[in-house]
N, CA and C of each residue as an Amber inpcrd file, in Angstrom:
protein
   444
  28.8840000 -12.3180000  -1.7830000  29.4910000 -11.0860000  -2.2320000
  30.8120000 -10.9260000  -1.5030000  31.7710000 -10.4020000  -2.1480000
  33.0790000 -10.2170000  -1.5280000  33.4730000  -8.7590000  -1.5660000
  34.3050000  -8.4150000  -0.6020000  34.9370000  -7.1020000  -0.5820000
  36.4210000  -7.3740000  -0.4920000  37.1750000  -6.8130000  -1.4070000
  38.6030000  -7.0720000  -1.3960000  39.3570000  -5.7760000  -1.1350000
  40.4070000  -5.9020000  -0.3430000  41.3150000  -4.7710000  -0.1510000
  42.4280000  -4.9290000  -1.1770000  42.7560000  -3.8560000  -1.8620000
  43.8300000  -3.9560000  -2.8620000  45.1730000  -4.1160000  -2.1790000
  46.0040000  -4.8500000  -2.8380000  47.3320000  -5.1060000  -2.3180000
  48.2330000  -3.9290000  -2.6860000  48.7490000  -3.2840000  -1.6830000
  49.6480000  -2.1580000  -1.9380000  51.0940000  -2.5860000  -1.8250000
  52.0160000  -1.6440000  -2.1030000  53.4430000  -1.9580000  -1.9940000
  53.7720000  -2.3300000  -0.5590000  54.4910000  -3.3730000  -0.4450000
  54.9080000  -3.8210000   0.8650000  53.8830000  -4.7290000   1.5360000
  52.6730000  -4.7720000   1.0250000  51.6440000  -5.6300000   1.5920000
  51.7590000  -6.9970000   0.9310000  51.6770000  -8.0390000   1.6960000
  51.8830000  -9.3560000   1.1320000  50.5870000 -10.1010000   0.8550000
  49.5020000  -9.7770000   1.4990000  48.2580000 -10.5390000   1.3210000
  47.0700000  -9.5860000   1.3470000  46.1140000  -9.8090000   0.4540000
  44.8870000  -9.0120000   0.4350000  43.8800000  -9.6180000   1.4150000
  43.1220000  -8.7490000   2.0610000  42.1000000  -9.2030000   3.0000000
  40.7910000  -9.4360000   2.2430000  40.1530000 -10.5590000   2.5210000
  38.8550000 -10.8680000   1.9210000  37.7980000 -10.8450000   3.0120000
  36.7010000 -10.1770000   2.7160000  35.5530000 -10.1700000   3.6210000
  34.3530000 -10.6370000   2.8140000  33.5530000 -11.5010000   3.4070000
  32.4140000 -12.0890000   2.7100000  31.1220000 -11.7150000   3.4230000
  30.0710000 -11.4580000   2.6350000  28.7620000 -11.1130000   3.1760000
  27.7030000 -11.9840000   2.5140000  26.6980000 -12.3860000   3.2870000
  25.5810000 -13.1610000   2.7240000  24.5450000 -12.2030000   2.1400000
  23.4810000 -12.7090000   1.4920000  22.5040000 -11.8220000   0.8550000
  21.7880000 -10.8720000   1.8110000  21.7580000 -11.2050000   3.1000000
  21.1200000 -10.3210000   4.0780000  22.0640000  -9.2270000   4.5760000
  23.3520000  -9.3070000   4.1990000  24.3220000  -8.2940000   4.5910000
  25.1860000  -8.6650000   5.7810000  24.9530000  -9.8290000   6.3770000
  25.7500000 -10.2560000   7.5240000  27.1010000 -10.7730000   7.0480000
  28.1340000 -10.4490000   7.8090000  29.4700000 -10.9380000   7.4560000
  29.5720000 -12.4090000   7.8090000  30.1280000 -13.1960000   6.8730000
  30.3440000 -14.6250000   7.0830000  31.8170000 -14.9300000   6.8690000
  32.2430000 -16.1160000   7.2630000  33.6630000 -16.4390000   7.2640000
  34.2050000 -16.8700000   5.9050000  33.3990000 -17.5910000   5.1200000
  33.9280000 -18.1470000   3.8720000  33.0930000 -17.7160000   2.6740000
  33.7010000 -17.8620000   1.4980000  33.0030000 -17.5650000   0.2460000
  31.8220000 -18.5050000   0.0560000  31.9940000 -19.7630000   0.4360000
  30.9230000 -20.7480000   0.3120000  29.7000000 -20.3490000   1.1320000
  29.9300000 -19.8400000   2.3390000  28.8080000 -19.3740000   3.1590000
  28.1170000 -18.1740000   2.5170000  28.8820000 -17.3040000   1.8940000
  28.3120000 -16.1000000   1.2750000  27.3920000 -16.4420000   0.1160000
  27.7320000 -17.4570000  -0.6560000  26.9560000 -17.7880000  -1.8460000
  26.0860000 -19.0290000  -1.6790000  26.0130000 -19.5780000  -0.4690000
  25.1950000 -20.7670000  -0.2320000  23.7180000 -20.4210000  -0.3560000
  22.9460000 -21.3950000  -0.7790000  21.4910000 -21.2120000  -0.8550000
  20.9640000 -21.0120000   0.5630000  20.0040000 -20.1180000   0.7270000
  19.4620000 -19.8890000   2.0730000  18.8240000 -21.1640000   2.6120000
  19.1070000 -21.4460000   3.8700000  18.5840000 -22.6690000   4.4730000
  17.1870000 -22.4670000   5.0140000  16.9400000 -21.3200000   5.6220000
  15.6230000 -21.0220000   6.1610000  15.0960000 -19.7780000   5.4750000
  13.8860000 -19.8640000   4.9580000  13.2590000 -18.7120000   4.3310000
  11.9570000 -18.4630000   5.0570000  11.7890000 -17.2620000   5.5610000
  10.5610000 -16.9480000   6.2760000   9.4210000 -16.7280000   5.2920000
   8.2080000 -16.8930000   5.7760000   7.0280000 -16.6810000   4.9350000
   6.9670000 -15.2380000   4.4440000   7.4680000 -14.3040000   5.2580000
   7.4620000 -12.8970000   4.8670000   8.3320000 -12.6480000   3.6400000
   9.3840000 -13.4360000   3.4700000  10.2720000 -13.2580000   2.3240000
   9.6130000 -13.7180000   1.0330000   8.5580000 -14.5200000   1.1440000
   7.9090000 -15.0660000  -0.0360000   6.6250000 -14.3370000  -0.4070000
   6.1960000 -13.3560000   0.3910000   4.9660000 -12.6390000   0.0750000
   5.1130000 -11.1450000   0.3120000   4.4560000 -10.3870000  -0.5350000
   4.3410000  -8.9430000  -0.3470000   2.9010000  -8.5610000  -0.6420000
   2.4640000  -7.4500000  -0.0660000   1.1120000  -6.9680000  -0.3080000
   1.0510000  -6.1870000  -1.6090000  -0.0140000  -6.3840000  -2.3330000
  -0.2580000  -5.6870000  -3.5920000  -1.6660000  -5.0980000  -3.5120000
  -1.7750000  -3.7970000  -3.6560000  -3.0680000  -3.1120000  -3.5810000
  -3.6760000  -2.9880000  -4.9700000  -4.9410000  -3.3500000  -5.0700000
  -5.7030000  -3.2510000  -6.3110000  -7.0260000  -2.5670000  -6.0040000
  -7.6120000  -1.9710000  -7.0280000  -8.9200000  -1.3310000  -6.8720000
  -9.7690000  -1.6800000  -8.0870000 -10.8040000  -2.4950000  -7.8800000
 -11.6840000  -2.9140000  -8.9610000 -12.8400000  -1.9240000  -9.0660000
 -13.0680000  -1.4050000 -10.2720000 -14.1720000  -0.4760000 -10.5260000
 -15.0180000  -1.0180000 -11.6630000 -16.3370000  -0.9390000 -11.5040000
 -17.2000000  -1.3310000 -12.6260000 -18.1550000  -0.2060000 -13.0210000
 -17.9140000   0.9970000 -12.5800000 -18.7660000   2.1270000 -12.9070000
 -19.7130000   2.4940000 -11.7900000 -20.1650000   1.5060000 -11.0220000
 -21.0780000   1.8100000  -9.9300000 -20.5540000   1.3580000  -8.5710000
 -19.5930000   0.4590000  -8.5350000 -19.0070000   0.0100000  -7.2690000
 -17.4920000  -0.0300000  -7.3820000 -16.8380000   0.0560000  -6.2420000
 -15.3850000  -0.0460000  -6.1560000 -15.0430000  -1.0430000  -5.0610000
 -14.2510000  -2.0580000  -5.3950000 -13.7880000  -3.0400000  -4.4250000
 -12.3580000  -2.7010000  -4.0470000 -12.0650000  -2.6150000  -2.7520000
 -10.6920000  -2.4420000  -2.2700000 -10.0960000  -3.8280000  -2.0590000
  -8.9570000  -4.0920000  -2.7120000  -8.3530000  -5.4240000  -2.6930000
  -6.9040000  -5.3220000  -2.2330000  -6.5340000  -6.1730000  -1.2970000
  -5.1330000  -6.3530000  -0.9200000  -4.7980000  -7.8120000  -1.1760000
  -3.9790000  -8.0390000  -2.1860000  -3.5650000  -9.4020000  -2.5300000
  -2.1630000  -9.6380000  -2.0050000  -1.9280000 -10.8130000  -1.4570000
  -0.5780000 -11.2180000  -1.0600000  -0.0130000 -12.0150000  -2.2270000
   1.1430000 -11.5570000  -2.7560000   1.7360000 -12.2010000  -3.9190000
   3.1570000 -12.6600000  -3.6160000   3.6060000 -13.6500000  -4.3610000
   4.9900000 -14.0960000  -4.2950000   5.7570000 -13.3170000  -5.3620000
   6.6370000 -12.3700000  -4.9670000   7.3460000 -11.5450000  -5.9410000
   8.4590000 -12.2840000  -6.6750000   8.7170000 -13.5280000  -6.2950000
   9.7820000 -14.3120000  -6.9160000   9.2760000 -15.1580000  -8.0690000
   8.0290000 -14.9710000  -8.4780000   7.4460000 -15.7380000  -9.5750000
   6.9530000 -14.7830000 -10.6530000   6.7800000 -15.2890000 -11.8480000
   6.1100000 -14.5180000 -12.9000000   5.3030000 -15.4820000 -13.7470000
   4.0110000 -15.2950000 -13.8890000   3.2550000 -14.2280000 -13.2420000
   3.2950000 -14.3980000 -11.7240000   3.0230000 -13.2900000 -11.0000000
   3.0240000 -13.3450000  -9.5430000   1.9130000 -14.2840000  -9.0790000
   2.2670000 -15.2420000  -8.2450000   1.2830000 -16.1670000  -7.6940000
   0.6230000 -15.4830000  -6.4970000  -0.7010000 -15.4720000  -6.4790000
  -1.4530000 -14.8860000  -5.3710000  -1.5910000 -15.9570000  -4.2960000
  -1.0900000 -15.6500000  -3.0990000  -1.0860000 -16.6250000  -2.0100000
  -2.1280000 -16.3260000  -0.9450000  -2.8270000 -15.2040000  -1.0640000
  -3.8420000 -14.8480000  -0.0730000  -4.2490000 -13.4020000  -0.2410000
  -4.8850000 -12.8660000   0.7820000  -5.3060000 -11.4800000   0.7680000
  -6.7810000 -11.3550000   1.0470000  -7.3180000 -10.1370000   0.8630000
  -8.7270000  -9.8820000   1.1300000  -9.2890000  -8.8150000   0.2120000
 -10.5840000  -8.9340000  -0.0600000 -11.3670000  -7.8520000  -0.6390000
 -12.0930000  -7.2590000   0.5630000 -11.7720000  -6.0170000   0.9030000
 -12.2040000  -5.4810000   2.1880000 -13.4180000  -4.5810000   2.1390000
 -13.7580000  -4.0350000   0.9800000 -14.9230000  -3.1530000   0.9430000
 -15.4890000  -3.0800000  -0.4620000 -16.7200000  -2.5760000  -0.5390000
 -17.3630000  -2.3580000  -1.8170000 -18.1180000  -3.5540000  -2.3480000
 -18.0840000  -4.6710000  -1.6470000 -18.7250000  -5.8920000  -2.1180000
 -19.5890000  -6.4570000  -0.9970000 -20.7490000  -6.9440000  -1.3650000
 -21.6690000  -7.5510000  -0.4060000 -20.9720000  -8.6850000   0.3380000
 -21.1250000  -8.7090000   1.6500000 -20.5330000  -9.7880000   2.4430000
 -19.0760000  -9.5930000   2.7690000 -18.5400000  -8.3620000   2.5990000
 -17.1170000  -8.1130000   2.8850000 -16.8410000  -8.3910000   4.3610000
 -15.6630000  -8.8910000   4.6680000 -14.5320000  -9.1420000   3.7780000
 -14.6560000 -10.4890000   3.0630000 -13.9090000 -10.5840000   1.9670000
 -13.7970000 -11.8230000   1.1990000 -12.3320000 -12.2570000   1.2720000
 -12.0920000 -13.5290000   1.5420000 -10.7300000 -14.0580000   1.5970000
 -10.3050000 -14.5210000   0.2090000  -9.1780000 -13.9960000  -0.2660000
  -8.6400000 -14.4130000  -1.5650000  -7.9790000 -15.7750000  -1.3860000
  -8.4120000 -16.7410000  -2.1870000  -7.9290000 -18.1120000  -2.0350000
  -6.8820000 -18.5080000  -3.0580000  -6.6840000 -17.6920000  -4.1110000
  -5.6800000 -18.0240000  -5.1160000  -5.7880000 -17.1360000  -6.3270000
  -4.8990000 -17.3980000  -7.2840000  -4.8900000 -16.6510000  -8.5290000
  -3.4860000 -16.2750000  -8.9390000  -3.4030000 -15.3080000  -9.8580000
  -2.1090000 -14.8340000 -10.3550000  -2.2870000 -13.4350000 -10.9160000
  -1.1660000 -12.6910000 -10.9840000  -1.1470000 -11.3430000 -11.5560000
   0.0680000 -11.2580000 -12.4680000  -0.1610000 -10.9970000 -13.7480000
   0.9060000 -10.8840000 -14.7380000   0.3740000 -10.1660000 -15.9530000
   0.5410000 -10.7590000 -17.1440000  -0.0590000 -10.2060000 -18.3550000
  -1.5750000 -10.3030000 -18.2810000  -2.0500000 -11.2630000 -17.5020000
  -3.4700000 -11.3960000 -17.2040000  -3.6220000 -11.4970000 -15.6990000
  -4.8420000 -11.3640000 -15.2310000  -5.1040000 -11.4600000 -13.7970000
  -6.2150000 -12.4590000 -13.5640000  -6.1030000 -13.1730000 -12.4760000
  -7.1910000 -14.0250000 -11.9940000  -7.1350000 -13.9950000 -10.4810000
  -8.2580000 -13.6720000  -9.8760000  -8.3920000 -13.7040000  -8.4220000
  -9.6040000 -14.5580000  -8.0920000  -9.4400000 -15.4850000  -7.1760000
 -10.5400000 -16.2960000  -6.6620000 -10.6750000 -15.9800000  -5.1840000
 -11.9070000 -15.7510000  -4.7360000 -12.1290000 -15.4220000  -3.3300000
 -13.4220000 -16.0560000  -2.8460000 -13.4890000 -16.2700000  -1.5240000
 -14.7090000 -16.7820000  -0.9000000 -15.1480000 -15.8040000   0.1810000
 -16.4440000 -15.7300000   0.3640000 -17.0070000 -14.7780000   1.3160000
 -16.6570000 -15.1880000   2.7370000 -16.1400000 -14.2440000   3.5110000
 -15.8370000 -14.4650000   4.9220000 -16.8140000 -13.6950000   5.8010000
 -17.4930000 -12.7140000   5.2140000 -18.4300000 -11.8840000   5.9660000
 -19.8200000 -12.4910000   6.0270000 -20.7330000 -11.7610000   6.6480000
 -22.1130000 -12.1940000   6.8380000 -23.0020000 -11.6900000   5.7140000
 -24.1920000 -12.2320000   5.6330000 -25.1710000 -11.7450000   4.6750000
 -25.6230000 -12.8180000   3.7210000 -26.5940000 -12.4550000   2.8920000
 -27.1600000 -13.4030000   1.9340000 -26.5740000 -13.1420000   0.5520000
 -25.2580000 -13.0840000   0.4940000 -24.5430000 -12.7920000  -0.7540000
 -24.0360000 -14.0860000  -1.3560000 -23.4540000 -13.9720000  -2.5110000
 -22.8360000 -15.1280000  -3.1630000 -21.7330000 -15.6940000  -2.2700000
 -21.3270000 -16.9250000  -2.5420000 -20.2820000 -17.5860000  -1.7420000
 -18.8850000 -17.3450000  -2.2790000 -18.7440000 -17.2160000  -3.6180000
 -17.4190000 -17.0400000  -4.2250000 -17.4810000 -15.9670000  -5.2990000
 -16.3080000 -15.4130000  -5.6070000 -16.1650000 -14.4670000  -6.7170000
 -14.9200000 -14.8430000  -7.4970000 -14.9660000 -14.6580000  -8.8130000
 -13.8150000 -14.8640000  -9.6830000 -13.6540000 -13.6170000 -10.5400000
 -12.4520000 -13.0460000 -10.5040000 -12.1230000 -11.8520000 -11.2870000
 -11.0840000 -12.2540000 -12.3260000 -11.3210000 -11.9210000 -13.5990000
 -10.3580000 -12.1930000 -14.6640000 -10.1770000 -10.9270000 -15.4890000
  -9.0070000 -10.7810000 -16.1220000  -8.7690000  -9.6200000 -16.9640000
  -7.4250000  -9.6850000 -17.6430000  -7.1880000  -8.7150000 -18.5320000
  -5.9150000  -8.6260000 -19.2430000  -5.3130000  -7.2540000 -19.0020000
  -3.9880000  -7.1990000 -18.9930000  -3.2520000  -5.9770000 -18.6970000
  -3.4590000  -4.9370000 -19.7910000  -3.5130000  -3.6790000 -19.3840000
  -3.5710000  -2.5490000 -20.3130000  -2.8000000  -1.3880000 -19.6920000
  -2.4530000  -0.4010000 -20.5110000  -1.7930000   0.8100000 -20.0210000
  -2.7910000   1.9420000 -19.9900000  -2.7450000   2.8400000 -18.9910000
  -1.8840000   2.8090000 -17.8110000  -2.1460000   1.5530000 -16.9870000
  -1.1940000   1.1940000 -16.1150000  -1.2400000  -0.0990000 -15.4280000
  -2.5890000  -0.4100000 -14.7810000  -3.3110000  -1.3020000 -15.4240000
  -4.6120000  -1.7530000 -14.9400000  -4.9860000  -3.0130000 -15.7050000
  -6.0780000  -3.6060000 -15.3080000  -6.5980000  -4.7970000 -15.9750000
  -8.0490000  -4.5410000 -16.3600000  -8.4250000  -4.8870000 -17.5790000
  -9.8280000  -4.8100000 -17.9760000 -10.3110000  -6.2310000 -18.1790000
 -11.5240000  -6.4650000 -17.7270000 -12.0460000  -7.8160000 -17.8570000
 -13.4200000  -7.9320000 -17.2600000 -13.6890000  -9.0870000 -16.6800000
 -15.0030000  -9.3790000 -16.1340000 -14.8560000 -10.0840000 -14.7870000
 -15.9490000 -10.1140000 -14.0450000 -15.9970000 -10.8950000 -12.8220000
 -17.3900000 -11.4630000 -12.6670000 -17.5060000 -12.4700000 -11.8260000
 -18.7930000 -13.0960000 -11.5790000 -18.7880000 -13.8330000 -10.2560000
 -19.9510000 -14.3420000  -9.8920000 -20.1390000 -14.9700000  -8.5910000
 -20.5230000 -16.4380000  -8.7400000 -20.1780000 -17.2180000  -7.7150000
 -20.5440000 -18.6350000  -7.6140000 -20.2240000 -19.4190000  -8.8850000
 -18.9810000 -19.3180000  -9.3470000 -18.5090000 -20.0960000 -10.4880000
 -18.4830000 -19.3550000 -11.8050000 -19.1960000 -18.2540000 -11.9190000
 -19.1870000 -17.4600000 -13.1540000 -18.0370000 -16.4600000 -13.0840000
 -17.5010000 -16.0990000 -14.2560000 -16.4290000 -15.1000000 -14.2650000
 -16.6640000 -14.0300000 -15.3180000 -17.8410000 -14.0300000 -15.9500000
 -18.0690000 -13.0650000 -17.0270000 -19.3880000 -12.3030000 -16.8790000
 -19.8550000 -12.1370000 -15.6640000 -21.1430000 -11.4830000 -15.4460000
 -21.0720000  -9.9630000 -15.5150000 -19.9900000  -9.3710000 -15.0130000
 -19.8780000  -7.9220000 -14.9190000 -18.5280000  -7.4680000 -15.4520000
 -18.5050000  -6.3420000 -16.1760000 -17.2480000  -5.7680000 -16.6710000
 -16.5760000  -4.9820000 -15.5430000 -15.2580000  -4.8890000 -15.6310000
 -14.5070000  -4.1150000 -14.6310000 -13.2220000  -3.5680000 -15.2410000
 -12.6820000  -2.5780000 -14.5600000 -11.3070000  -2.1390000 -14.7400000
 -10.6880000  -2.1690000 -13.3500000  -9.5950000  -2.8760000 -13.2070000
  -8.9360000  -2.9920000 -11.9110000  -7.5920000  -2.2930000 -12.0020000
  -7.4390000  -1.2490000 -11.1720000  -6.1870000  -0.4940000 -11.1570000
  -5.1780000  -1.1630000 -10.2540000  -3.9440000  -1.1650000 -10.7040000
  -2.8070000  -1.7160000  -9.9760000  -2.2180000  -0.5640000  -9.1870000
  -2.2680000  -0.6050000  -7.8400000  -1.8520000   0.5200000  -7.0140000
  -0.4770000   0.3350000  -6.3810000   0.2270000  -0.7760000  -6.6350000
   1.5080000  -0.9650000  -5.9660000   2.6560000  -1.0170000  -6.9270000
């Protein structure tokens, strides 16, 4: 990005100032528009809050997504309450016109080992679909609200 000073009467040269995408001043235009060399993991993930309801239980979900993709790629997160064996570690999935979340149990108990949540987008912003355990994805109906 550049900032230019307008050339007024009597002024012979305009001053150019360059800034990179983070807002730091750099010396040249090439530095301002160069591809970032180092990208932190924080720049590639944001938290997304979801709430899965099936009429009798509510799961609190925090998914870590890459906001630079579409559909958003789920890179991690947890299901923290409302499910036997909580917490559950989210191992992958995506959020877009449809949703898919895959998670494995991290907590204790004699519960299933994995859960898969699938659904399609509807308005108001939520997903309707099904979820299941240990390889199944269509055992129980749900509506999952998008809270972020």
